[in-house]
Amino acid sequence: MLKPYQKSRSSKKNQIEKMFDKISDDYDFLNWIITFNSHKRWKNNILSIAKKLNPKKALDIATGTADIAIKLGSIPNCEVVGVDISEQMLNIGRNKIRKKNLQKSVSLQKGDAENLNYNDNFFDLITIGFGVRNFQDLEKGLGESFRVLKPNGALIVLETSVPENKIIRLLYSFFTRTYIPLMASIFSKDKLAYKYLLNSAESFPSGQKFKKILENVGFKNISIRPKLLGSSTIYIASK
Ligand SMILES: C[S@@+](CC[C@H](N)C(=O)[O-])C[C@H]1O[C@@H](n2cnc3c(N)ncnc32)[C@H](O)[C@@H]1O
């Protein structure tokens, strides 16, 4: 199993929590640099899809610094909860929510995607942005999302993916193996974290493979929307 600190014996979940705690101060800035701010556009895509569904209760899993939860907070009469295992990422998110005065519609709680503290059939919508590839047990995490979603509720996942076109894949590989480590070496406190994020992006089952996993968990009506030449993908599924 790919983990951030391969030499350490602690579980992937424990390492992920520590890693995101450690990089929380840099996270938004590096996300901006590494994706050329495209992540904002993809998160706006999620909001456009979500708005049409008119959710009343939404859960943003692996919410991190709460970008997606904050966007969902703009949907009228929608109560949004964001959960994450990293308290430091949540603290950055809480400050952003306070600054935007969204405390009434958006709240953040420490919580594990693989063990959600909610009743079955509770949410109309679940979003997960760049979170699933960090789960210790992917099927268990998605299974929990399935459990707490209402029947016909929607799951929207945004995750890195590997471009299918061979030439684009080569260029993508060159870019990720040069530019990202360079930026991480200049700006990040934790070089191993960015090595892990890169390696996990390359090995994560994307496209049709991820669709198959969603189907195995029970999701239906799955659509796949590649972004930026397939370097990230939005998946939409229903229960
Ligand atoms: C790359 S960040 C994504 C943050 C945010 N969703 C975004 O799109 O910018 C991944 C987040 O997933 C969280 N995470 C990883 N495994 C988790 C789990 N099992 N339960 C909850 N959060 C988890 C990490 O703590 C981290 O904040």
CSV table of C-alpha atoms and ligand atoms in Angstrom, one decimal:
chain,number,residue,atom,x,y,z
A,1,MET,CA,0.0,0.0,0.0
A,2,LEU,CA,1.3,3.4,-1.0
A,3,LYS,CA,1.9,5.6,2.1
A,4,PRO,CA,3.4,9.0,2.6
A,5,TYR,CA,6.2,7.8,4.9
A,6,GLN,CA,7.0,4.3,3.7
A,7,LYS,CA,9.6,3.8,6.4
A,8,SER,CA,7.1,4.4,9.2
A,9,ARG,CA,5.1,1.4,10.5
A,10,SER,CA,1.9,3.4,11.3
A,11,SER,CA,-1.2,2.9,9.3
A,12,LYS,CA,-1.8,4.8,6.1
A,13,LYS,CA,-4.7,6.7,7.8
A,14,ASN,CA,-2.5,7.8,10.6
A,15,GLN,CA,0.2,9.0,8.2
A,16,ILE,CA,-2.3,10.8,6.0
A,17,GLU,CA,-3.6,12.7,9.0
A,18,LYS,CA,-0.1,13.7,10.1
A,19,MET,CA,0.9,14.6,6.5
A,20,PHE,CA,-2.1,16.9,6.0
A,21,ASP,CA,-1.7,18.4,9.4
A,22,LYS,CA,1.9,19.2,8.5
A,23,ILE,CA,1.2,20.7,5.0
A,24,SER,CA,-2.0,22.5,6.0
A,25,ASP,CA,-0.4,26.0,5.9
A,26,ASP,CA,0.9,25.5,2.4
A,27,TYR,CA,-2.0,23.5,1.0
A,28,ASP,CA,-4.1,26.2,-0.6
A,29,PHE,CA,-1.0,28.0,-2.0
A,30,LEU,CA,0.5,24.9,-3.5
A,31,ASN,CA,-2.8,23.8,-4.9
A,32,TRP,CA,-3.0,27.1,-6.7
A,33,ILE,CA,0.5,26.8,-8.1
A,34,ILE,CA,0.4,23.1,-9.0
A,35,THR,CA,-3.0,23.2,-10.8
A,36,PHE,CA,-2.5,26.8,-12.2
A,37,ASN,CA,-5.6,27.5,-10.2
A,38,SER,CA,-7.7,25.1,-12.3
A,39,HIS,CA,-8.8,23.4,-9.1
A,40,LYS,CA,-11.1,26.4,-8.5
A,41,ARG,CA,-12.7,25.9,-11.9
A,42,TRP,CA,-13.3,22.2,-11.2
A,43,LYS,CA,-14.8,23.0,-7.8
A,44,ASN,CA,-17.1,25.6,-9.5
A,45,ASN,CA,-18.1,22.7,-11.9
A,46,ILE,CA,-19.1,20.7,-8.8
A,47,LEU,CA,-21.1,23.6,-7.6
A,48,SER,CA,-23.0,24.0,-10.9
A,49,ILE,CA,-23.8,20.2,-10.9
A,50,ALA,CA,-24.8,20.4,-7.2
A,51,LYS,CA,-27.1,23.4,-7.6
A,52,LYS,CA,-29.2,21.6,-10.2
A,53,LEU,CA,-29.9,18.8,-7.6
A,54,ASN,CA,-31.3,21.3,-5.1
A,55,PRO,CA,-29.9,19.5,-2.0
A,56,LYS,CA,-31.0,20.3,1.5
A,57,LYS,CA,-28.4,18.3,3.3
A,58,ALA,CA,-24.9,18.0,1.8
A,59,LEU,CA,-21.7,16.3,3.1
A,60,ASP,CA,-18.3,17.2,1.8
A,61,ILE,CA,-16.0,14.4,2.7
A,62,ALA,CA,-12.2,15.0,3.0
A,63,THR,CA,-13.1,18.6,3.0
A,64,GLY,CA,-9.6,19.8,3.9
A,65,THR,CA,-9.5,23.6,3.9
A,66,ALA,CA,-13.2,23.5,3.0
A,67,ASP,CA,-13.2,25.0,-0.6
A,68,ILE,CA,-16.0,22.7,-1.8
A,69,ALA,CA,-18.0,23.0,1.5
A,70,ILE,CA,-17.9,26.8,1.2
A,71,LYS,CA,-19.1,26.7,-2.4
A,72,LEU,CA,-22.0,24.4,-1.5
A,73,GLY,CA,-22.8,26.9,1.3
A,74,SER,CA,-24.0,29.3,-1.4
A,75,ILE,CA,-26.9,26.9,-2.4
A,76,PRO,CA,-30.1,28.4,-0.8
A,77,ASN,CA,-31.5,26.4,2.2
A,78,CYS,CA,-28.7,23.8,2.0
A,79,GLU,CA,-27.1,22.7,5.2
A,80,VAL,CA,-23.5,21.7,4.6
A,81,VAL,CA,-21.2,19.6,6.8
A,82,GLY,CA,-17.5,19.0,5.9
A,83,VAL,CA,-15.6,16.2,7.5
A,84,ASP,CA,-11.9,15.5,7.5
A,85,ILE,CA,-9.4,13.5,9.6
A,86,SER,CA,-6.9,16.4,9.7
A,87,GLU,CA,-7.7,18.9,12.4
A,88,GLN,CA,-5.2,21.4,11.0
A,89,MET,CA,-6.7,21.4,7.6
A,90,LEU,CA,-10.1,21.9,9.2
A,91,ASN,CA,-8.8,24.9,11.2
A,92,ILE,CA,-7.8,26.6,8.0
A,93,GLY,CA,-11.2,25.8,6.6
A,94,ARG,CA,-13.0,27.2,9.8
A,95,ASN,CA,-11.1,30.5,9.4
A,96,LYS,CA,-12.3,30.8,5.8
A,97,ILE,CA,-15.9,30.0,6.8
A,98,ARG,CA,-15.7,32.7,9.5
A,99,LYS,CA,-14.3,35.3,7.1
A,100,LYS,CA,-17.1,34.5,4.7
A,101,ASN,CA,-19.7,34.6,7.4
A,102,LEU,CA,-21.0,31.2,6.4
A,103,GLN,CA,-21.2,29.7,9.9
A,104,LYS,CA,-25.0,29.2,9.7
A,105,SER,CA,-24.9,27.1,6.6
A,106,VAL,CA,-21.5,25.4,6.8
A,107,SER,CA,-19.9,23.5,9.7
A,108,LEU,CA,-16.8,21.4,9.9
A,109,GLN,CA,-16.2,18.3,12.0
A,110,LYS,CA,-13.4,15.9,12.5
A,111,GLY,CA,-14.5,12.6,11.0
A,112,ASP,CA,-13.3,9.6,9.0
A,113,ALA,CA,-14.7,8.8,5.6
A,114,GLU,CA,-14.4,5.1,6.4
A,115,ASN,CA,-16.5,5.4,9.5
A,116,LEU,CA,-19.0,8.2,9.2
A,117,ASN,CA,-20.9,9.3,12.2
A,118,TYR,CA,-24.3,9.7,10.4
A,119,ASN,CA,-27.4,7.6,10.0
A,120,ASP,CA,-28.2,5.7,6.9
A,121,ASN,CA,-30.0,7.6,4.1
A,122,PHE,CA,-29.3,11.0,5.6
A,123,PHE,CA,-27.7,13.2,2.9
A,124,ASP,CA,-29.1,14.4,-0.5
A,125,LEU,CA,-25.6,15.0,-1.8
A,126,ILE,CA,-22.0,13.9,-1.0
A,127,THR,CA,-18.9,15.5,-2.6
A,128,ILE,CA,-15.3,14.3,-2.3
A,129,GLY,CA,-12.6,16.5,-3.7
A,130,PHE,CA,-9.1,15.0,-4.1
A,131,GLY,CA,-9.9,12.7,-1.1
A,132,VAL,CA,-10.6,9.2,-2.4
A,133,ARG,CA,-7.0,8.4,-3.4
A,134,ASN,CA,-5.9,9.1,0.2
A,135,PHE,CA,-8.4,6.7,1.8
A,136,GLN,CA,-6.9,3.7,3.5
A,137,ASP,CA,-9.6,1.4,2.3
A,138,LEU,CA,-11.2,2.9,-0.9
A,139,GLU,CA,-14.2,0.6,-1.1
A,140,LYS,CA,-15.0,0.9,2.6
A,141,GLY,CA,-14.9,4.7,2.3
A,142,LEU,CA,-17.1,4.7,-0.8
A,143,GLY,CA,-19.4,2.2,0.9
A,144,GLU,CA,-19.9,4.6,3.8
A,145,SER,CA,-20.8,7.4,1.4
A,146,PHE,CA,-23.3,5.0,-0.2
A,147,ARG,CA,-24.8,4.2,3.2
A,148,VAL,CA,-25.4,7.8,4.4
A,149,LEU,CA,-26.7,8.9,1.0
A,150,LYS,CA,-30.5,9.0,0.5
A,151,PRO,CA,-31.9,6.7,-2.2
A,152,ASN,CA,-31.4,8.6,-5.5
A,153,GLY,CA,-29.0,11.0,-3.7
A,154,ALA,CA,-25.9,12.0,-5.6
A,155,LEU,CA,-22.2,11.5,-5.2
A,156,ILE,CA,-19.7,13.8,-6.9
A,157,VAL,CA,-16.1,12.9,-6.8
A,158,LEU,CA,-13.2,15.1,-8.1
A,159,GLU,CA,-9.9,13.2,-8.3
A,160,THR,CA,-6.6,13.3,-10.2
A,161,SER,CA,-6.5,10.9,-13.2
A,162,VAL,CA,-4.0,9.9,-15.8
A,163,PRO,CA,-4.6,11.1,-19.4
A,164,GLU,CA,-5.6,8.3,-21.7
A,165,ASN,CA,-3.9,9.7,-24.8
A,166,LYS,CA,-0.4,8.4,-24.9
A,167,ILE,CA,1.3,11.6,-26.1
A,168,ILE,CA,-0.6,13.7,-23.5
A,169,ARG,CA,0.3,11.1,-20.9
A,170,LEU,CA,4.0,11.5,-21.7
A,171,LEU,CA,3.8,15.3,-21.4
A,172,TYR,CA,1.7,15.0,-18.2
A,173,SER,CA,4.3,12.6,-16.8
A,174,PHE,CA,7.2,15.0,-17.7
A,175,PHE,CA,5.3,17.9,-16.1
A,176,THR,CA,4.4,16.2,-12.9
A,177,ARG,CA,7.9,14.8,-12.5
A,178,THR,CA,9.7,18.1,-13.0
A,179,TYR,CA,7.5,21.1,-12.2
A,180,ILE,CA,5.6,19.7,-9.1
A,181,PRO,CA,8.8,18.5,-7.3
A,182,LEU,CA,10.4,21.8,-8.1
A,183,MET,CA,7.5,23.8,-6.6
A,184,ALA,CA,7.3,21.5,-3.6
A,185,SER,CA,11.1,21.8,-3.0
A,186,ILE,CA,10.8,25.6,-3.0
A,187,PHE,CA,7.6,26.1,-1.1
A,188,SER,CA,6.7,23.0,0.9
A,189,LYS,CA,7.9,22.0,4.4
A,190,ASP,CA,7.4,18.3,3.6
A,191,LYS,CA,9.0,16.9,0.4
A,192,LEU,CA,7.8,13.4,1.1
A,193,ALA,CA,4.2,14.6,1.1
A,194,TYR,CA,4.5,15.8,-2.5
A,195,LYS,CA,6.3,12.7,-3.6
A,196,TYR,CA,3.4,10.7,-2.1
A,197,LEU,CA,0.8,12.9,-3.7
A,198,LEU,CA,2.5,12.5,-7.1
A,199,ASN,CA,2.9,8.7,-6.9
A,200,SER,CA,-0.6,8.2,-5.6
A,201,ALA,CA,-2.0,10.3,-8.5
A,202,GLU,CA,-0.2,8.1,-11.0
A,203,SER,CA,-1.3,4.8,-9.5
A,204,PHE,CA,-4.9,5.6,-8.5
A,205,PRO,CA,-7.4,3.7,-10.7
A,206,SER,CA,-9.1,6.4,-12.7
A,207,GLY,CA,-11.7,6.6,-15.5
A,208,GLN,CA,-13.4,3.3,-16.3
A,209,LYS,CA,-11.5,1.5,-13.4
A,210,PHE,CA,-12.9,3.9,-10.9
A,211,LYS,CA,-16.3,3.6,-12.4
A,212,LYS,CA,-16.2,-0.1,-11.9
A,213,ILE,CA,-15.3,0.4,-8.2
A,214,LEU,CA,-18.2,2.7,-7.8
A,215,GLU,CA,-20.5,0.1,-9.4
A,216,ASN,CA,-19.2,-2.6,-7.1
A,217,VAL,CA,-20.1,-0.4,-4.1
A,218,GLY,CA,-23.6,-0.1,-5.5
A,219,PHE,CA,-23.7,3.3,-7.3
A,220,LYS,CA,-25.5,3.7,-10.6
A,221,ASN,CA,-25.9,6.2,-13.4
A,222,ILE,CA,-22.2,7.0,-13.3
A,223,SER,CA,-20.8,9.6,-15.6
A,224,ILE,CA,-17.2,10.5,-16.1
A,225,ARG,CA,-16.1,14.0,-17.0
A,226,PRO,CA,-12.4,14.4,-17.7
A,227,LYS,CA,-10.9,17.9,-17.0
A,228,LEU,CA,-7.7,19.5,-18.3
A,229,LEU,CA,-6.7,16.8,-20.8
A,230,GLY,CA,-7.7,14.1,-18.4
A,231,SER,CA,-5.4,15.2,-15.6
A,232,SER,CA,-8.4,15.3,-13.2
A,233,THR,CA,-11.8,13.9,-13.5
A,234,ILE,CA,-15.2,14.6,-12.1
A,235,TYR,CA,-17.4,11.5,-11.5
A,236,ILE,CA,-21.1,11.8,-10.8
A,237,ALA,CA,-23.1,8.8,-9.5
A,238,SER,CA,-26.4,8.2,-7.8
A,239,LYS,CA,-27.5,5.7,-5.1
B,1,LIG,C1,-5.8,16.7,-1.1
B,1,LIG,S1,-6.8,17.1,0.3
B,1,LIG,C2,-8.3,17.7,-0.4
B,1,LIG,C3,-8.9,18.8,0.3
B,1,LIG,C4,-10.2,19.4,-0.4
B,1,LIG,N1,-11.2,18.5,-0.5
B,1,LIG,C5,-9.8,20.0,-1.7
B,1,LIG,O1,-10.5,19.6,-2.7
B,1,LIG,O2,-9.0,20.9,-1.8
B,1,LIG,C6,-7.2,15.5,0.9
B,1,LIG,C7,-7.9,15.6,2.2
B,1,LIG,O3,-8.4,14.3,2.5
B,1,LIG,C8,-8.4,14.1,3.9
B,1,LIG,N2,-8.6,12.6,4.2
B,1,LIG,C9,-7.8,11.6,3.8
B,1,LIG,N3,-8.3,10.4,4.2
B,1,LIG,C10,-9.5,10.7,4.9
B,1,LIG,C11,-10.4,10.0,5.6
B,1,LIG,N4,-10.3,8.6,5.7
B,1,LIG,N5,-11.5,10.6,6.1
B,1,LIG,C12,-11.6,12.0,6.1
B,1,LIG,N6,-10.7,12.7,5.5
B,1,LIG,C13,-9.6,12.1,4.9
B,1,LIG,C14,-7.0,14.6,4.3
B,1,LIG,O4,-6.9,14.9,5.6
B,1,LIG,C15,-7.0,15.9,3.4
B,1,LIG,O5,-7.5,17.0,4.1
